[in-house]
mmCIF file of C-alpha atoms in Angstrom:
data_model
loop_
_atom_site.group_PDB
_atom_site.id
_atom_site.type_symbol
_atom_site.label_atom_id
_atom_site.label_comp_id
_atom_site.label_asym_id
_atom_site.label_seq_id
_atom_site.Cartn_x
_atom_site.Cartn_y
_atom_site.Cartn_z
ATOM 1 C CA MET A 483 -6.174 -26.979 13.741
ATOM 2 C CA ALA A 484 -8.826 -24.290 14.038
ATOM 3 C CA LYS A 485 -7.192 -20.718 12.718
ATOM 4 C CA ARG A 486 -6.319 -17.426 14.878
ATOM 5 C CA ARG A 487 -8.156 -14.812 14.792
ATOM 6 C CA VAL A 488 -6.246 -11.985 14.036
ATOM 7 C CA VAL A 489 -7.064 -8.152 14.292
ATOM 8 C CA ILE A 490 -5.953 -4.619 13.441
ATOM 9 C CA THR A 491 -4.396 -2.574 16.534
ATOM 10 C CA GLY A 492 -2.266 -0.082 15.010
ATOM 11 C CA MET A 493 -2.215 1.124 11.913
ATOM 12 C CA GLY A 494 0.714 4.692 10.469
ATOM 13 C CA VAL A 495 1.015 6.018 7.458
ATOM 14 C CA ILE A 496 3.262 8.339 5.400
ATOM 15 C CA THR A 497 1.284 9.513 2.118
ATOM 16 C CA PRO A 498 1.371 12.126 -0.223
ATOM 17 C CA LEU A 499 -1.946 13.571 1.134
ATOM 18 C CA GLY A 500 0.181 13.304 4.522
ATOM 19 C CA CYS A 501 2.479 11.503 7.355
ATOM 20 C CA SER A 502 -0.907 10.612 9.960
ATOM 21 C CA VAL A 503 -3.470 8.623 9.769
ATOM 22 C CA ARG A 504 -4.977 11.450 10.368
ATOM 23 C CA GLU A 505 -4.092 14.007 7.103
ATOM 24 C CA TYR A 506 -4.272 10.973 4.425
ATOM 25 C CA TRP A 507 -7.268 9.909 5.587
ATOM 26 C CA ASP A 508 -8.757 14.124 5.117
ATOM 27 C CA GLY A 509 -7.053 14.451 2.257
ATOM 28 C CA LEU A 510 -8.680 11.322 1.157
ATOM 29 C CA ILE A 511 -12.633 11.518 2.522
ATOM 30 C CA SER A 512 -12.166 15.609 1.375
ATOM 31 C CA GLY A 513 -11.193 14.877 -2.430
ATOM 32 C CA ARG A 514 -7.842 16.279 -1.885
ATOM 33 C CA SER A 515 -5.000 15.384 -4.582
ATOM 34 C CA GLY A 516 -1.822 14.358 -2.972
ATOM 35 C CA ILE A 517 -0.160 15.256 -6.444
ATOM 36 C CA GLY A 518 1.836 18.150 -8.080
ATOM 37 C CA PRO A 519 4.923 19.112 -9.686
ATOM 38 C CA ILE A 520 8.701 16.798 -8.389
ATOM 39 C CA GLN A 521 10.628 18.769 -5.720
ATOM 40 C CA ARG A 522 13.073 16.927 -5.214
ATOM 41 C CA PHE A 523 15.064 17.283 -8.686
ATOM 42 C CA ASP A 524 14.750 18.816 -11.690
ATOM 43 C CA ALA A 525 11.939 16.922 -14.150
ATOM 44 C CA SER A 526 11.733 19.721 -16.777
ATOM 45 C CA ALA A 527 13.815 17.764 -18.964
ATOM 46 C CA PHE A 528 11.448 14.587 -18.674
ATOM 47 C CA ASP A 529 8.244 13.047 -20.229
ATOM 48 C CA THR A 530 6.267 13.356 -17.185
ATOM 49 C CA HIS A 531 7.193 16.642 -14.919
ATOM 50 C CA PHE A 532 4.881 15.872 -12.047
ATOM 51 C CA ALA A 533 4.421 12.938 -8.252
ATOM 52 C CA GLY A 534 2.637 12.464 -5.260
ATOM 53 C CA GLU A 535 5.421 13.287 -3.117
ATOM 54 C CA CYS A 536 6.410 13.257 0.716
ATOM 55 C CA ASN A 537 7.173 16.847 0.555
ATOM 56 C CA SER A 538 5.861 17.587 4.502
ATOM 57 C CA PHE A 539 8.532 14.173 5.383
ATOM 58 C CA ASN A 540 11.267 15.143 8.017
ATOM 59 C CA PRO A 541 13.039 12.207 8.865
ATOM 60 C CA GLU A 542 14.008 13.218 11.907
ATOM 61 C CA GLN A 543 11.370 13.358 13.310
ATOM 62 C CA TRP A 544 11.557 10.293 13.931
ATOM 63 C CA ILE A 545 14.713 8.293 13.869
ATOM 64 C CA GLU A 546 18.288 10.424 15.063
ATOM 65 C CA PRO A 547 20.152 11.754 12.911
ATOM 66 C CA LYS A 548 22.745 9.221 12.218
ATOM 67 C CA ALA A 549 20.280 6.789 12.488
ATOM 68 C CA ALA A 550 18.989 7.989 9.588
ATOM 69 C CA LYS A 551 21.547 8.965 7.574
ATOM 70 C CA ARG A 552 22.011 5.391 7.068
ATOM 71 C CA MET A 553 18.942 4.376 6.089
ATOM 72 C CA ASP A 554 18.052 5.387 2.442
ATOM 73 C CA ARG A 555 14.010 7.148 1.935
ATOM 74 C CA PHE A 556 12.461 4.667 1.685
ATOM 75 C CA ALA A 557 13.076 2.561 5.034
ATOM 76 C CA GLN A 558 12.924 6.010 6.716
ATOM 77 C CA PHE A 559 9.106 6.013 5.790
ATOM 78 C CA ALA A 560 8.806 2.539 6.868
ATOM 79 C CA VAL A 561 10.112 3.182 10.729
ATOM 80 C CA ALA A 562 8.331 6.431 10.923
ATOM 81 C CA ALA A 563 5.131 4.495 9.962
ATOM 82 C CA ALA A 564 6.194 1.497 12.291
ATOM 83 C CA ILE A 565 6.530 3.937 15.053
ATOM 84 C CA ASP A 566 3.043 5.551 14.806
ATOM 85 C CA ALA A 567 1.274 2.206 14.454
ATOM 86 C CA ALA A 568 3.265 0.632 17.765
ATOM 87 C CA GLN A 569 2.412 3.849 19.365
ATOM 88 C CA ASP A 570 -1.153 3.516 17.890
ATOM 89 C CA SER A 571 -1.717 0.133 18.908
ATOM 90 C CA GLY A 572 -0.918 0.825 22.598
ATOM 91 C CA LEU A 573 1.436 -2.228 23.055
ATOM 92 C CA ASP A 574 4.337 -2.092 25.636
ATOM 93 C CA PHE A 575 7.531 -4.208 24.230
ATOM 94 C CA SER A 576 9.296 -4.077 26.903
ATOM 95 C CA ARG A 577 6.406 -6.529 28.527
ATOM 96 C CA ILE A 578 5.824 -9.025 25.492
ATOM 97 C CA ASN A 579 8.158 -11.513 24.068
ATOM 98 C CA PRO A 580 9.944 -10.229 21.711
ATOM 99 C CA HIS A 581 10.677 -14.100 20.013
ATOM 100 C CA ARG A 582 6.326 -13.944 19.302
ATOM 101 C CA VAL A 583 6.671 -10.579 17.492
ATOM 102 C CA GLY A 584 7.385 -10.733 13.726
ATOM 103 C CA VAL A 585 8.419 -7.879 10.492
ATOM 104 C CA ILE A 586 7.201 -8.657 7.464
ATOM 105 C CA THR A 587 7.284 -5.489 4.871
ATOM 106 C CA GLY A 588 6.762 -5.045 1.358
ATOM 107 C CA SER A 589 9.133 -2.981 -1.591
ATOM 108 C CA GLY A 590 8.611 -3.079 -5.420
ATOM 109 C CA ILE A 591 12.583 -2.008 -5.552
ATOM 110 C CA GLY A 592 14.091 -0.719 -2.321
ATOM 111 C CA GLY A 593 17.010 1.736 -1.753
ATOM 112 C CA ILE A 594 17.444 3.178 -5.493
ATOM 113 C CA GLN A 595 17.993 6.594 -4.485
ATOM 114 C CA GLU A 596 21.097 5.199 -2.376
ATOM 115 C CA LEU A 597 21.816 3.389 -5.628
ATOM 116 C CA GLU A 598 21.994 6.600 -7.764
ATOM 117 C CA ASP A 599 24.295 7.637 -5.311
ATOM 118 C CA GLN A 600 26.615 5.283 -5.277
ATOM 119 C CA HIS A 601 26.860 5.061 -8.897
ATOM 120 C CA ARG A 602 27.155 8.503 -9.551
ATOM 121 C CA ARG A 603 30.258 9.423 -6.620
ATOM 122 C CA LEU A 604 31.237 5.906 -8.309
ATOM 123 C CA MET A 605 31.247 7.214 -12.216
ATOM 124 C CA ASP A 606 32.878 10.696 -10.373
ATOM 125 C CA LYS A 607 35.124 9.838 -7.991
ATOM 126 C CA GLY A 608 36.347 6.359 -8.335
ATOM 127 C CA PRO A 609 35.759 3.101 -6.939
ATOM 128 C CA SER A 610 37.179 3.775 -4.334
ATOM 129 C CA LYS A 611 34.575 6.661 -2.585
ATOM 130 C CA VAL A 612 31.904 3.939 -2.617
ATOM 131 C CA SER A 613 29.999 4.432 0.787
ATOM 132 C CA ALA A 614 30.076 1.635 3.246
ATOM 133 C CA PHE A 615 26.279 2.083 4.018
ATOM 134 C CA THR A 616 24.935 1.305 0.106
ATOM 135 C CA ILE A 617 24.477 -2.910 0.436
ATOM 136 C CA PRO A 618 22.172 -2.054 4.392
ATOM 137 C CA LYS A 619 20.839 1.477 2.116
ATOM 138 C CA LEU A 620 19.510 -0.202 -0.942
ATOM 139 C CA MET A 621 18.863 -3.594 0.429
ATOM 140 C CA VAL A 622 15.054 -4.232 0.374
ATOM 141 C CA ASN A 623 14.859 -6.163 3.452
ATOM 142 C CA ALA A 624 16.336 -2.868 5.070
ATOM 143 C CA ALA A 625 12.711 -1.584 6.222
ATOM 144 C CA SER A 626 12.635 -4.923 7.973
ATOM 145 C CA GLY A 627 15.448 -5.398 9.369
ATOM 146 C CA ASN A 628 15.349 -1.536 10.696
ATOM 147 C CA ILE A 629 11.996 -1.979 11.719
ATOM 148 C CA SER A 630 13.422 -4.827 13.764
ATOM 149 C CA ILE A 631 16.146 -3.251 15.575
ATOM 150 C CA ARG A 632 14.166 -0.043 16.594
ATOM 151 C CA PHE A 633 11.749 -2.797 18.397
ATOM 152 C CA GLY A 634 13.839 -5.388 18.777
ATOM 153 C CA THR A 635 12.000 -7.857 17.657
ATOM 154 C CA ARG A 636 13.066 -11.513 17.602
ATOM 155 C CA GLY A 637 10.614 -13.605 15.339
ATOM 156 C CA PRO A 638 10.195 -14.055 12.165
ATOM 157 C CA SER A 639 11.914 -10.593 9.646
ATOM 158 C CA THR A 640 11.476 -10.931 6.025
ATOM 159 C CA ALA A 641 10.949 -8.912 3.003
ATOM 160 C CA VAL A 642 8.377 -9.710 0.132
ATOM 161 C CA ALA A 643 8.723 -8.154 -3.076
ATOM 162 C CA THR A 644 7.019 -8.688 -6.071
ATOM 163 C CA ALA A 645 6.100 -5.024 -7.452
ATOM 164 C CA CYS A 646 3.171 -3.588 -6.811
ATOM 165 C CA ALA A 647 1.593 -6.843 -4.877
ATOM 166 C CA SER A 648 4.288 -6.584 -2.448
ATOM 167 C CA ALA A 649 2.872 -4.982 0.206
ATOM 168 C CA THR A 650 0.026 -7.373 0.255
ATOM 169 C CA ASN A 651 1.811 -10.114 -0.624
ATOM 170 C CA ALA A 652 3.652 -9.388 2.818
ATOM 171 C CA MET A 653 0.359 -8.686 5.115
ATOM 172 C CA GLY A 654 -0.389 -11.846 3.214
ATOM 173 C CA ASP A 655 2.357 -14.151 4.626
ATOM 174 C CA ALA A 656 1.886 -12.485 7.954
ATOM 175 C CA LEU A 657 -1.826 -13.369 8.738
ATOM 176 C CA ARG A 658 -0.920 -16.518 8.248
ATOM 177 C CA LEU A 659 2.027 -16.768 10.395
ATOM 178 C CA ILE A 660 -0.696 -15.704 13.386
ATOM 179 C CA GLN A 661 -3.015 -17.732 12.575
ATOM 180 C CA ARG A 662 -0.701 -20.526 12.785
ATOM 181 C CA GLY A 663 0.418 -20.122 15.913
ATOM 182 C CA GLU A 664 4.023 -18.809 15.205
ATOM 183 C CA CYS A 665 3.599 -14.929 15.814
ATOM 184 C CA ASP A 666 1.043 -13.037 18.186
ATOM 185 C CA VAL A 667 2.181 -9.224 17.167
ATOM 186 C CA ILE A 668 3.076 -8.966 13.362
ATOM 187 C CA PHE A 669 4.320 -5.156 12.138
ATOM 188 C CA THR A 670 3.147 -6.086 8.343
ATOM 189 C CA GLY A 671 2.449 -3.377 5.082
ATOM 190 C CA GLY A 672 5.128 -1.068 2.341
ATOM 191 C CA THR A 673 6.922 0.839 1.989
ATOM 192 C CA GLU A 674 8.519 3.026 -1.855
ATOM 193 C CA ALA A 675 10.913 6.145 -2.307
ATOM 194 C CA ALA A 676 11.225 5.187 -5.902
ATOM 195 C CA VAL A 677 10.587 9.103 -7.452
ATOM 196 C CA THR A 678 14.125 9.737 -8.780
ATOM 197 C CA THR A 679 15.996 10.400 -11.725
ATOM 198 C CA LEU A 680 16.347 6.085 -12.437
ATOM 199 C CA GLY A 681 12.329 5.642 -11.358
ATOM 200 C CA LEU A 682 10.775 8.448 -13.438
ATOM 201 C CA SER A 683 12.838 7.916 -16.694
ATOM 202 C CA ALA A 684 12.544 4.320 -16.336
ATOM 203 C CA PHE A 685 8.108 4.545 -16.025
ATOM 204 C CA ASN A 686 8.649 6.941 -18.688
ATOM 205 C CA ALA A 687 10.531 4.475 -20.949
ATOM 206 C CA MET A 688 7.797 2.207 -20.802
ATOM 207 C CA LYS A 689 4.963 4.599 -21.739
ATOM 208 C CA ALA A 690 3.357 3.589 -18.237
ATOM 209 C CA LEU A 691 2.662 6.983 -16.607
ATOM 210 C CA SER A 692 0.214 10.374 -17.067
ATOM 211 C CA THR A 693 1.848 12.835 -18.545
ATOM 212 C CA ARG A 694 -0.838 15.274 -18.094
ATOM 213 C CA ASN A 695 1.858 18.323 -16.927
ATOM 214 C CA ASP A 696 -0.223 21.089 -17.646
ATOM 215 C CA GLU A 697 -2.655 19.464 -14.456
ATOM 216 C CA PRO A 698 -0.800 17.299 -12.341
ATOM 217 C CA THR A 699 -3.771 17.119 -9.345
ATOM 218 C CA ARG A 700 -6.049 16.047 -12.083
ATOM 219 C CA ALA A 701 -3.837 13.197 -13.539
ATOM 220 C CA SER A 702 -4.694 10.318 -11.649
ATOM 221 C CA ARG A 703 -7.819 8.970 -12.817
ATOM 222 C CA PRO A 704 -8.657 5.722 -12.666
ATOM 223 C CA PHE A 705 -11.938 4.517 -14.455
ATOM 224 C CA ASP A 706 -12.168 7.351 -16.538
ATOM 225 C CA ARG A 707 -12.598 7.225 -20.155
ATOM 226 C CA ASP A 708 -9.046 10.295 -20.353
ATOM 227 C CA ARG A 709 -6.882 8.452 -18.936
ATOM 228 C CA ASP A 710 -3.748 8.528 -19.640
ATOM 229 C CA GLY A 711 -1.202 6.343 -17.118
ATOM 230 C CA PHE A 712 -0.506 5.913 -13.808
ATOM 231 C CA VAL A 713 1.107 8.795 -11.701
ATOM 232 C CA MET A 714 3.822 7.504 -9.846
ATOM 233 C CA ALA A 715 4.500 8.112 -5.275
ATOM 234 C CA GLU A 716 6.037 7.550 -2.767
ATOM 235 C CA GLY A 717 5.451 6.816 1.452
ATOM 236 C CA ALA A 718 3.943 3.562 3.248
ATOM 237 C CA GLY A 719 1.867 2.278 5.155
ATOM 238 C CA ILE A 720 2.945 -0.128 8.305
ATOM 239 C CA LEU A 721 -0.108 -1.736 10.023
ATOM 240 C CA ILE A 722 0.277 -3.824 13.736
ATOM 241 C CA PHE A 723 -1.679 -7.339 12.889
ATOM 242 C CA GLU A 724 -1.918 -8.971 16.641
ATOM 243 C CA GLU A 725 -3.357 -12.200 17.372
ATOM 244 C CA TYR A 726 -7.202 -11.955 19.160
ATOM 245 C CA GLU A 727 -6.629 -13.230 22.742
ATOM 246 C CA HIS A 728 -3.833 -11.373 22.823
ATOM 247 C CA ALA A 729 -5.041 -7.632 21.910
ATOM 248 C CA ARG A 730 -8.596 -8.600 24.108
ATOM 249 C CA GLN A 731 -6.642 -9.165 26.743
ATOM 250 C CA ARG A 732 -4.871 -6.364 26.727
ATOM 251 C CA GLY A 733 -7.960 -3.610 26.388
ATOM 252 C CA ALA A 734 -6.406 -2.961 22.766
ATOM 253 C CA ARG A 735 -8.508 -1.069 20.253
ATOM 254 C CA ILE A 736 -9.699 -2.963 17.799
ATOM 255 C CA TYR A 737 -9.931 -1.352 14.378
ATOM 256 C CA ALA A 738 -11.167 -4.664 11.988
ATOM 257 C CA GLU A 739 -10.776 -8.188 11.892
ATOM 258 C CA VAL A 740 -8.186 -9.714 9.016
ATOM 259 C CA ARG A 741 -10.544 -12.264 7.259
ATOM 260 C CA GLY A 742 -8.425 -13.941 4.583
ATOM 261 C CA PHE A 743 -5.822 -13.085 2.007
ATOM 262 C CA GLY A 744 -5.553 -15.071 -1.677
ATOM 263 C CA CYS A 745 -2.668 -15.059 -4.231
ATOM 264 C CA SER A 746 -2.512 -16.096 -8.370
ATOM 265 C CA ALA A 747 0.238 -15.179 -11.021
ATOM 266 C CA ASP A 748 -1.165 -14.364 -14.608
ATOM 267 C CA GLY A 749 1.865 -16.285 -16.391
ATOM 268 C CA SER A 750 1.981 -14.556 -19.503
ATOM 269 C CA HIS A 751 3.202 -11.312 -19.684
ATOM 270 C CA LEU A 752 5.743 -8.978 -17.541
ATOM 271 C CA THR A 753 3.949 -5.930 -17.287
ATOM 272 C CA GLN A 754 0.962 -6.048 -18.891
ATOM 273 C CA PRO A 755 -2.223 -7.294 -16.950
ATOM 274 C CA ASN A 756 -4.061 -10.637 -18.123
ATOM 275 C CA GLU A 757 -6.668 -8.320 -20.396
ATOM 276 C CA THR A 758 -9.447 -10.525 -18.849
ATOM 277 C CA GLY A 759 -8.601 -10.696 -15.534
ATOM 278 C CA ASP A 760 -9.599 -14.195 -15.445
ATOM 279 C CA TYR A 761 -6.139 -14.666 -12.947
ATOM 280 C CA ALA A 762 -7.094 -11.605 -10.885
ATOM 281 C CA ALA A 763 -10.595 -13.372 -10.051
ATOM 282 C CA VAL A 764 -8.598 -16.156 -9.075
ATOM 283 C CA ALA A 765 -6.968 -13.660 -5.989
ATOM 284 C CA MET A 766 -10.357 -12.790 -5.335
ATOM 285 C CA ARG A 767 -12.506 -15.516 -4.860
ATOM 286 C CA ASP A 768 -9.872 -17.253 -3.055
ATOM 287 C CA CYS A 769 -9.541 -14.497 -0.771
ATOM 288 C CA LEU A 770 -13.359 -14.414 -0.296
ATOM 289 C CA ASN A 771 -13.217 -18.180 -0.054
ATOM 290 C CA ASP A 772 -10.666 -18.164 2.563
ATOM 291 C CA SER A 773 -13.098 -15.163 4.578
ATOM 292 C CA GLY A 774 -15.920 -17.374 4.762
ATOM 293 C CA ILE A 775 -16.996 -14.390 3.549
ATOM 294 C CA ASN A 776 -19.991 -14.680 0.388
ATOM 295 C CA PRO A 777 -19.835 -12.401 -2.529
ATOM 296 C CA ASP A 778 -23.477 -11.188 -1.717
ATOM 297 C CA GLU A 779 -21.776 -10.454 1.680
ATOM 298 C CA LEU A 780 -18.958 -8.170 0.575
ATOM 299 C CA ASP A 781 -19.599 -4.203 0.867
ATOM 300 C CA TYR A 782 -16.637 -2.405 -0.879
ATOM 301 C CA ILE A 783 -13.311 -2.505 -2.599
ATOM 302 C CA ASN A 784 -10.256 -0.822 -2.647
ATOM 303 C CA ALA A 785 -9.359 -1.290 -6.151
ATOM 304 C CA HIS A 786 -5.620 -1.785 -7.681
ATOM 305 C CA GLY A 787 -7.250 1.025 -9.976
ATOM 306 C CA THR A 788 -4.250 2.707 -11.339
ATOM 307 C CA GLY A 789 -5.582 4.606 -14.515
ATOM 308 C CA THR A 790 -4.010 2.359 -16.761
ATOM 309 C CA VAL A 791 -6.331 1.704 -19.970
ATOM 310 C CA LEU A 792 -5.335 -1.805 -19.560
ATOM 311 C CA GLY A 793 -5.314 -2.436 -16.028
ATOM 312 C CA ASP A 794 -8.482 -0.775 -14.483
ATOM 313 C CA THR A 795 -10.802 -2.900 -17.847
ATOM 314 C CA ALA A 796 -9.058 -6.098 -16.080
ATOM 315 C CA GLU A 797 -9.483 -5.622 -12.516
ATOM 316 C CA THR A 798 -13.711 -4.469 -13.718
ATOM 317 C CA LEU A 799 -14.109 -7.463 -15.885
ATOM 318 C CA ALA A 800 -12.828 -9.771 -12.887
ATOM 319 C CA VAL A 801 -14.670 -8.006 -10.031
ATOM 320 C CA LYS A 802 -17.778 -8.684 -12.119
ATOM 321 C CA THR A 803 -16.182 -12.396 -12.552
ATOM 322 C CA VAL A 804 -16.402 -13.354 -9.350
ATOM 323 C CA LEU A 805 -19.392 -11.648 -8.134
ATOM 324 C CA GLY A 806 -21.938 -11.563 -11.141
ATOM 325 C CA GLU A 807 -24.566 -9.192 -10.419
ATOM 326 C CA GLN A 808 -23.101 -8.562 -6.777
ATOM 327 C CA SER A 809 -21.221 -6.837 -8.697
ATOM 328 C CA ARG A 810 -23.278 -3.609 -9.558
ATOM 329 C CA LYS A 811 -24.021 -3.526 -5.484
ATOM 330 C CA VAL A 812 -20.461 -2.906 -4.351
ATOM 331 C CA ALA A 813 -19.089 0.166 -3.943
ATOM 332 C CA ILE A 814 -15.547 0.255 -4.948
ATOM 333 C CA SER A 815 -12.775 3.374 -4.996
ATOM 334 C CA SER A 816 -9.691 3.577 -6.061
ATOM 335 C CA THR A 817 -7.827 6.196 -3.706
ATOM 336 C CA LYS A 818 -5.051 5.743 -6.022
ATOM 337 C CA SER A 819 -6.367 8.361 -7.169
ATOM 338 C CA ALA A 820 -5.432 11.033 -4.695
ATOM 339 C CA THR A 821 -2.678 9.722 -3.805
ATOM 340 C CA GLY A 822 -0.683 8.586 -7.162
ATOM 341 C CA HIS A 823 0.566 4.563 -6.908
ATOM 342 C CA LEU A 824 2.912 4.194 -4.571
ATOM 343 C CA LEU A 825 3.986 0.890 -6.113
ATOM 344 C CA GLY A 826 4.961 -1.509 -3.621
ATOM 345 C CA ALA A 827 3.736 0.772 -0.381
ATOM 346 C CA SER A 828 0.228 0.651 -2.546
ATOM 347 C CA GLY A 829 -1.421 -1.751 -0.417
ATOM 348 C CA GLY A 830 -0.003 -1.125 2.676
ATOM 349 C CA VAL A 831 -1.938 2.847 3.011
ATOM 350 C CA GLU A 832 -4.597 1.206 0.609
ATOM 351 C CA LEU A 833 -5.498 -1.822 3.738
ATOM 352 C CA VAL A 834 -5.780 0.976 5.774
ATOM 353 C CA ALA A 835 -8.401 3.022 4.254
ATOM 354 C CA ALA A 836 -10.430 -0.252 3.897
ATOM 355 C CA VAL A 837 -10.406 -0.546 7.421
ATOM 356 C CA LEU A 838 -10.745 3.044 7.802
ATOM 357 C CA ALA A 839 -13.803 2.698 5.360
ATOM 358 C CA ILE A 840 -15.233 -0.010 7.886
ATOM 359 C CA HIS A 841 -14.447 1.544 11.688
ATOM 360 C CA LEU A 842 -15.835 5.333 10.825
ATOM 361 C CA GLY A 843 -18.892 4.064 8.083
ATOM 362 C CA ILE A 844 -17.447 6.505 5.204
ATOM 363 C CA LEU A 845 -16.098 5.688 1.536
ATOM 364 C CA PRO A 846 -13.028 7.557 -0.104
ATOM 365 C CA PRO A 847 -13.950 8.886 -3.489
ATOM 366 C CA THR A 848 -12.531 8.540 -6.613
ATOM 367 C CA ILE A 849 -11.882 11.766 -7.905
ATOM 368 C CA ASN A 850 -11.154 12.961 -11.778
ATOM 369 C CA LEU A 851 -13.528 10.438 -12.341
ATOM 370 C CA ASP A 852 -15.730 12.549 -14.499
ATOM 371 C CA ASN A 853 -16.540 10.463 -17.686
ATOM 372 C CA PRO A 854 -16.692 6.649 -16.066
ATOM 373 C CA ASP A 855 -14.830 4.147 -19.165
ATOM 374 C CA PRO A 856 -18.351 2.619 -20.564
ATOM 375 C CA GLN A 857 -15.783 -0.730 -20.221
ATOM 376 C CA CYS A 858 -15.269 0.805 -16.481
ATOM 377 C CA ASP A 859 -19.470 0.355 -15.493
ATOM 378 C CA LEU A 860 -19.373 -0.511 -11.912
ATOM 379 C CA ASP A 861 -20.230 2.262 -8.509
ATOM 380 C CA TYR A 862 -16.754 3.288 -8.338
ATOM 381 C CA VAL A 863 -17.730 5.824 -5.866
ATOM 382 C CA PRO A 864 -17.076 9.424 -7.915
ATOM 383 C CA ASN A 865 -15.452 12.293 -6.690
ATOM 384 C CA VAL A 866 -17.681 12.662 -3.575
ATOM 385 C CA ALA A 867 -16.781 10.209 -0.472
ATOM 386 C CA ARG A 868 -19.595 8.381 0.597
ATOM 387 C CA GLU A 869 -21.504 7.577 3.929
ATOM 388 C CA ALA A 870 -22.087 4.320 4.128
ATOM 389 C CA ARG A 871 -22.828 1.225 6.595
ATOM 390 C CA ILE A 872 -19.698 -1.138 5.767
ATOM 391 C CA ARG A 873 -19.305 -4.816 7.541
ATOM 392 C CA THR A 874 -16.705 -6.377 5.156
ATOM 393 C CA ALA A 875 -14.039 -4.630 2.804
ATOM 394 C CA MET A 876 -11.327 -5.802 0.139
ATOM 395 C CA SER A 877 -8.097 -4.288 -1.340
ATOM 396 C CA ASN A 878 -6.340 -5.482 -4.530
ATOM 397 C CA SER A 879 -2.778 -4.898 -5.313
ATOM 398 C CA PHE A 880 -1.701 -5.934 -9.186
ATOM 399 C CA GLY A 881 1.960 -6.189 -9.486
ATOM 400 C CA PHE A 882 3.882 -6.722 -12.668
ATOM 401 C CA GLY A 883 5.442 -9.907 -12.817
ATOM 402 C CA GLY A 884 1.219 -10.849 -12.806
ATOM 403 C CA HIS A 885 1.470 -10.934 -9.215
ATOM 404 C CA ASN A 886 -1.733 -10.749 -7.786
ATOM 405 C CA ALA A 887 -2.544 -10.153 -4.372
ATOM 406 C CA CYS A 888 -6.430 -9.904 -2.165
ATOM 407 C CA ILE A 889 -6.915 -8.742 1.671
ATOM 408 C CA LEU A 890 -9.909 -8.657 3.592
ATOM 409 C CA VAL A 891 -10.594 -6.918 6.161
ATOM 410 C CA SER A 892 -14.253 -6.908 8.786
ATOM 411 C CA ARG A 893 -15.953 -5.541 11.126
ATOM 412 C CA LEU A 894 -15.505 -7.209 14.410
ATOM 413 C CA ASP A 895 -18.268 -9.422 15.565
#
């Protein structure tokens, strides 16, 4: 049976660069950093004092106060981004079959703030004071559940937790469900709100984070010789995946077509990527094959590019393995240089960037790339956005646990 075509008709984001697609995109292409000193708690005792926080986010702009109080911040982000994506799509959910509408979101950690708050209450005041909303707020599937409730969807509703590959794995699942004819519309992407005291201290303990406390806006520097770890961030990126004929018949604006997906596992270490990039390359190659796109037809890669020494080098090797000589002709950028690393949400916001690169003909830069690492010697679009006619773009996401996931979009023919 031929696979049905899938297109993107709506997008919504909550990011450190702003809480709308326009603010996010304007921040990316202007080379602005969303990183700054942590404002939500006193971080002076931590090794790292900065992060990418969504300081302009006010949940009551999207969610009525009583409902917002019953959601952890990560679910608030997801619902807000989903509302914007739905509005952007022009879909009227009262006029489509709710059993044909699904929700599949990713989050690496879920409601960690709620876990911390209730554990503190348990220790300070005893078990009778723990909130009855603790579990519904912290569970990873709370984001999908709240989006489903908000829009009255009755199709598949699931959550994916594959660390920093969560959103991309979720979008791959959404692509498959629509291709197979099980849904016509799916809310998909990722959300994360792990810039908390426990989240920051745990990543500090792993020595995974940059400690460039004297210049936070220059701390996230993927592929740069002087990178010293990633920068934690928070936010959400939710997209509307829609079956092509369903979108065409209602006259929807179509941003791009979702052409393929690939995933693999390193199967070697829980936190360190395979240093050869061999299994990341498997995911990229499978994604190309699934898309029916030849390596010489790939124009742009939104890299995972976190700014860790091992990860950036392994991703560069993976690109070279898959594309060969073509690897030096493909434009690559890491938008984490501006947003920080949104962990399980990163794949969602980064696919939005890849889609807009196609839609608007502009490549977002890798900021803070001042002294390229000799082992990272490809075209990473350093520091300044670039106009380019882009037909195809791949977004890479690689996560703790050895999870590799890649998704490919193209201009609609």
